[in-house]
Amino acid sequence: MSVRWQRKDLLGIAELSRQEIELVLDTAESFAEVALRPIKKVPTLRGKTVLNLFFEASTRTRSSFEIAEKRLSADNLNFSSSGSALEKGESLVDTALNLQAMAPDLIVIRHAHPGVPHMLAKRLKAGVINAGDGAHEHPTQALLDAFTIRQRKGRIEGLKVAIVGDLEHSRVLRSNLHLLKKLGAEVVLAGPRTMMPVGVAAFEVPFFYSIEEALEGADVVMMLRAQLERMSRPLFPTVKEYFKLFALTRERLRLAKADAVVMHPGPMNRGVEIASDVADGERSVILEQVTNGVAVRMAVLYLCSGMQGEAA
Amino acid sequence: MRTLIRNGRVVDPSQGLDGFVDLLLEDGEVAVIGERLEAPQQTEVVDATGLVVAPGFIDIHVHLREPGQEYKETVRTGTMAAAAGGFTAVCCMANTVPVNDHRSITEHIRGEAERHGFARVYPIGAVSKGLDGKQMAEIGEMAAAGAVAISDDGKPVMDAELMRRAMLYAQHYGLPVVQHAEDLSLSGGGVMHEGLTSARLGLPGIPGSAEDVMVARDLILLEDTGGRYHVAHISTARSLALVRAAKQRGLPATCEVTPHHLLLTDEEVAATGFSTACKMKPPLRSAADREAMLAGLADGTVDAIASDHAPHHPDEKDESFHNAPNGIVGLETTVPLCLDRLVRPGIISLSRLVELLACGPARVMNLPTGTLRVGSPADVTLLSLEERFRVEPTSFRSKGRSTPFGGLELQGRAAGTFLDGRRVALEEGRRPG
């Protein structure tokens, strides 16, 4: 590897170069093999402490980080906002400074508000890894998606990737847009008009108000979760109607290339944005994404720990 | 008590004056304006060579936070900031704790200003009791105690019937109704302008229509009620166009714009990496909106520049962008920003700026100041157009520190203020007299 990782933090894909993205993916390749061993552990981060600071509920991402940390032999600790000092009125900054005082090496942060990992990274000596900040970025998700595409398709450059669903509220979309564009994919978007950001032009990719138009000739179909918890706002009338208007069904998938793969960042709403037979079908790589997530997060933890070059 | 201000360039658009004349202030009033005035005995002579002499500036949109939130600001610190920034008067909003919705609070604020004020304080009373948007506050009582306008600022008057009745009722006391124009059902949980930048950052947006819908509704009501209506911190091109059209039809509508909406756009949120100094309501808008605000200054649609000085404790602003309170300070940056960024590049003339900071505000709020006509209250602002300085929030007189303009190098600032003919002494930490 010729590129050296110079960052203490991974806050988003926006600021990464193509070389840095490829470095993470290449590093993840070498960690993927650990999962196949009878003893799934390497000593890479022995003696390092990692805090998982989840201010917002998460099952998949948190478990994935935890497993990645354990496989790297790091000591880890979970901190979630319920029952914590934050609920007792402590400020975000104070919580972070208190945790910093315990001298962790890395802090993995998920927060419902965009920019929180960035704000804390400026004040913390520890490396900060963004595990999702509101609808802003979710860099490790985009990296694991890229890893999965590369694994299946052998490349990213030149592929047509359709990203479909609730575009406005999706951090997965935003991180993937940065990453796929930097790696030379052709990205197209589709979503219901009520879930399309007013400023969608800022994404500088084609966008459609029908799923069919986006699927046409796609190599990769990335479905986004319809955020049912947002139903308090008038975004769509019923789940049934969402399914009819925008779900990925077998018939619609025929519009994509014959070898197109189907992705979903999870958690998935079967019968809302994706039909069960597609989710479980032969084109689906949804569980591979989850598997790859561990290797990608091992790579990110390793690189941000500053251990690159010391042991590999 | 007499003061003679000599050798300055007097700019007073209220009497079409821009020239080198002297100004004699006597017994709290402007006594004589003329060339090369002789100083009568026992007169303090102020040499204003190289300075501009203008009617005292008035900031008609300020939050002094007293009573109830003295940790954010007090009448004393707020008016000190005003004086330091070149203002001789401020109008303070009603969203204090308790709300300025009855006479005793209005009197309390006036009393604090009498005792500790470095500038005149004109309270604005609430439209509704407790700003709850339901029941009308005792507007007449507050007017009797010195309230110059009514507003639920911080919150909009959402209920159209309440707005209609307030516009009618306020006419008994000759008060304008000042609206924080924001349809809450449209702004929802938004924290920044809805547009390209909010799309990129994933922050929930506040559409421009949230303001436009409210201004349009209010102007329709105004047409039926008569009365006077003032749009606080107008921020969108379309709202401004609505006000322009209303004025052309002869409706008594006015509006103010803030320096931050004149100088910054929503991109600032991204450029500063989610700085909470870019969080306020209305939010920083698009480049097209900003252009429209500048055009509104030049073509006369805008009646006043007001800071919406909204101090918060630094700890409160040290939060996620989402959770941080809305508002930034402005009393100590408004005049320098306007001189450096509006007058110096020739967007507006100095005389127009004085109109926007003195005459216009006085007209909107029906104040006797904002002019240097003989017989007017002797409130004067001196300006240095040459002085260069750096905006240092840590040296603000205000308790608030949050500003997106910190660190800027600016040319031009206030060089002092006179209240009732006496120089306001900030250095000694006390008001004149």
PDB file of C-alpha atoms in Angstrom, chain A residues 53-146:
ATOM      1  CA  LEU A  53     -21.027   6.137  21.972  1.00  0.00           C
ATOM      2  CA  PHE A  54     -24.509   5.631  20.599  1.00  0.00           C
ATOM      3  CA  PHE A  55     -26.835   8.524  21.218  1.00  0.00           C
ATOM      4  CA  GLU A  56     -29.341   6.974  18.867  1.00  0.00           C
ATOM      5  CA  ALA A  57     -30.630   3.430  18.840  1.00  0.00           C
ATOM      6  CA  SER A  58     -28.781   0.999  16.613  1.00  0.00           C
ATOM      7  CA  THR A  59     -28.515  -2.760  16.496  1.00  0.00           C
ATOM      8  CA  ARG A  60     -26.700  -3.608  13.327  1.00  0.00           C
ATOM      9  CA  THR A  61     -24.108  -0.857  13.239  1.00  0.00           C
ATOM     10  CA  ARG A  62     -23.283  -1.088  16.914  1.00  0.00           C
ATOM     11  CA  SER A  63     -22.966  -4.875  16.870  1.00  0.00           C
ATOM     12  CA  SER A  64     -20.842  -4.656  13.764  1.00  0.00           C
ATOM     13  CA  PHE A  65     -18.457  -2.172  15.389  1.00  0.00           C
ATOM     14  CA  GLU A  66     -18.348  -4.235  18.578  1.00  0.00           C
ATOM     15  CA  ILE A  67     -17.472  -7.411  16.736  1.00  0.00           C
ATOM     16  CA  ALA A  68     -14.866  -5.582  14.664  1.00  0.00           C
ATOM     17  CA  GLU A  69     -13.297  -4.182  17.844  1.00  0.00           C
ATOM     18  CA  LYS A  70     -13.235  -7.569  19.537  1.00  0.00           C
ATOM     19  CA  ARG A  71     -11.715  -9.262  16.497  1.00  0.00           C
ATOM     20  CA  LEU A  72      -8.956  -6.674  16.609  1.00  0.00           C
ATOM     21  CA  SER A  73      -8.423  -7.392  20.340  1.00  0.00           C
ATOM     22  CA  ALA A  74      -9.326  -3.851  21.382  1.00  0.00           C
ATOM     23  CA  ASP A  75     -10.930  -3.244  24.762  1.00  0.00           C
ATOM     24  CA  ASN A  76     -14.322  -1.793  24.134  1.00  0.00           C
ATOM     25  CA  LEU A  77     -17.098  -0.214  26.074  1.00  0.00           C
ATOM     26  CA  ASN A  78     -20.619   0.731  25.089  1.00  0.00           C
ATOM     27  CA  PHE A  79     -22.334   3.887  26.073  1.00  0.00           C
ATOM     28  CA  SER A  80     -25.875   4.591  25.032  1.00  0.00           C
ATOM     29  CA  SER A  81     -27.837   7.690  25.785  1.00  0.00           C
ATOM     30  CA  SER A  82     -30.716   6.133  27.696  1.00  0.00           C
ATOM     31  CA  GLY A  83     -30.031   6.178  31.417  1.00  0.00           C
ATOM     32  CA  SER A  84     -26.864   8.156  30.837  1.00  0.00           C
ATOM     33  CA  ALA A  85     -25.611  11.469  32.116  1.00  0.00           C
ATOM     34  CA  LEU A  86     -27.125  13.156  29.077  1.00  0.00           C
ATOM     35  CA  GLU A  87     -30.543  12.343  30.390  1.00  0.00           C
ATOM     36  CA  LYS A  88     -29.497  13.884  33.663  1.00  0.00           C
ATOM     37  CA  GLY A  89     -28.847  17.167  31.909  1.00  0.00           C
ATOM     38  CA  GLU A  90     -25.142  16.920  31.162  1.00  0.00           C
ATOM     39  CA  SER A  91     -24.189  18.732  27.981  1.00  0.00           C
ATOM     40  CA  LEU A  92     -22.897  16.914  24.968  1.00  0.00           C
ATOM     41  CA  VAL A  93     -19.532  18.592  25.287  1.00  0.00           C
ATOM     42  CA  ASP A  94     -19.190  17.672  28.952  1.00  0.00           C
ATOM     43  CA  THR A  95     -20.066  14.058  28.279  1.00  0.00           C
ATOM     44  CA  ALA A  96     -17.424  13.918  25.604  1.00  0.00           C
ATOM     45  CA  LEU A  97     -14.791  15.588  27.775  1.00  0.00           C
ATOM     46  CA  ASN A  98     -15.515  13.189  30.627  1.00  0.00           C
ATOM     47  CA  LEU A  99     -15.116  10.224  28.372  1.00  0.00           C
ATOM     48  CA  GLN A 100     -11.950  11.750  26.961  1.00  0.00           C
ATOM     49  CA  ALA A 101     -10.602  11.938  30.505  1.00  0.00           C
ATOM     50  CA  MET A 102     -10.636   8.141  30.550  1.00  0.00           C
ATOM     51  CA  ALA A 103      -8.157   8.200  27.673  1.00  0.00           C
ATOM     52  CA  PRO A 104      -9.819   6.088  25.024  1.00  0.00           C
ATOM     53  CA  ASP A 105      -8.001   5.708  21.717  1.00  0.00           C
ATOM     54  CA  LEU A 106     -11.053   5.739  19.509  1.00  0.00           C
ATOM     55  CA  ILE A 107     -14.639   6.847  19.930  1.00  0.00           C
ATOM     56  CA  VAL A 108     -17.352   5.584  17.621  1.00  0.00           C
ATOM     57  CA  ILE A 109     -20.232   8.053  17.622  1.00  0.00           C
ATOM     58  CA  ARG A 110     -23.760   7.831  16.391  1.00  0.00           C
ATOM     59  CA  HIS A 111     -26.027  10.817  16.919  1.00  0.00           C
ATOM     60  CA  ALA A 112     -29.380  11.915  15.537  1.00  0.00           C
ATOM     61  CA  HIS A 113     -28.021  15.366  14.699  1.00  0.00           C
ATOM     62  CA  PRO A 114     -25.812  16.179  11.730  1.00  0.00           C
ATOM     63  CA  GLY A 115     -22.366  17.479  12.618  1.00  0.00           C
ATOM     64  CA  VAL A 116     -22.106  16.106  16.154  1.00  0.00           C
ATOM     65  CA  PRO A 117     -19.137  13.801  15.419  1.00  0.00           C
ATOM     66  CA  HIS A 118     -17.439  16.717  13.658  1.00  0.00           C
ATOM     67  CA  MET A 119     -18.038  18.997  16.614  1.00  0.00           C
ATOM     68  CA  LEU A 120     -16.672  16.461  19.088  1.00  0.00           C
ATOM     69  CA  ALA A 121     -13.721  15.475  16.920  1.00  0.00           C
ATOM     70  CA  LYS A 122     -12.424  19.025  17.181  1.00  0.00           C
ATOM     71  CA  ARG A 123     -12.227  18.722  20.955  1.00  0.00           C
ATOM     72  CA  LEU A 124     -11.218  15.125  21.468  1.00  0.00           C
ATOM     73  CA  LYS A 125      -7.734  13.694  21.369  1.00  0.00           C
ATOM     74  CA  ALA A 126      -9.203  10.302  20.576  1.00  0.00           C
ATOM     75  CA  GLY A 127      -9.952   9.414  16.996  1.00  0.00           C
ATOM     76  CA  VAL A 128     -13.622   9.837  16.142  1.00  0.00           C
ATOM     77  CA  ILE A 129     -15.457   7.497  13.809  1.00  0.00           C
ATOM     78  CA  ASN A 130     -18.839   8.647  12.599  1.00  0.00           C
ATOM     79  CA  ALA A 131     -21.319   5.811  12.858  1.00  0.00           C
ATOM     80  CA  GLY A 132     -24.130   7.975  11.471  1.00  0.00           C
ATOM     81  CA  ASP A 133     -25.007  11.611  12.156  1.00  0.00           C
ATOM     82  CA  GLY A 134     -28.629  12.367  11.408  1.00  0.00           C
ATOM     83  CA  ALA A 135     -29.304  12.464   7.692  1.00  0.00           C
ATOM     84  CA  HIS A 136     -25.776  13.693   6.993  1.00  0.00           C
ATOM     85  CA  GLU A 137     -23.222  10.890   6.678  1.00  0.00           C
ATOM     86  CA  HIS A 138     -22.736   7.235   7.485  1.00  0.00           C
ATOM     87  CA  PRO A 139     -19.270   6.651   6.062  1.00  0.00           C
ATOM     88  CA  THR A 140     -18.715   3.049   7.141  1.00  0.00           C
ATOM     89  CA  GLN A 141     -22.014   2.069   5.510  1.00  0.00           C
ATOM     90  CA  ALA A 142     -20.937   3.564   2.190  1.00  0.00           C
ATOM     91  CA  LEU A 143     -17.561   1.856   2.498  1.00  0.00           C
ATOM     92  CA  LEU A 144     -19.115  -1.526   3.175  1.00  0.00           C
ATOM     93  CA  ASP A 145     -21.504  -0.982   0.277  1.00  0.00           C
ATOM     94  CA  ALA A 146     -18.549  -0.218  -1.988  1.00  0.00           C
TER      95      ALA A 146
END
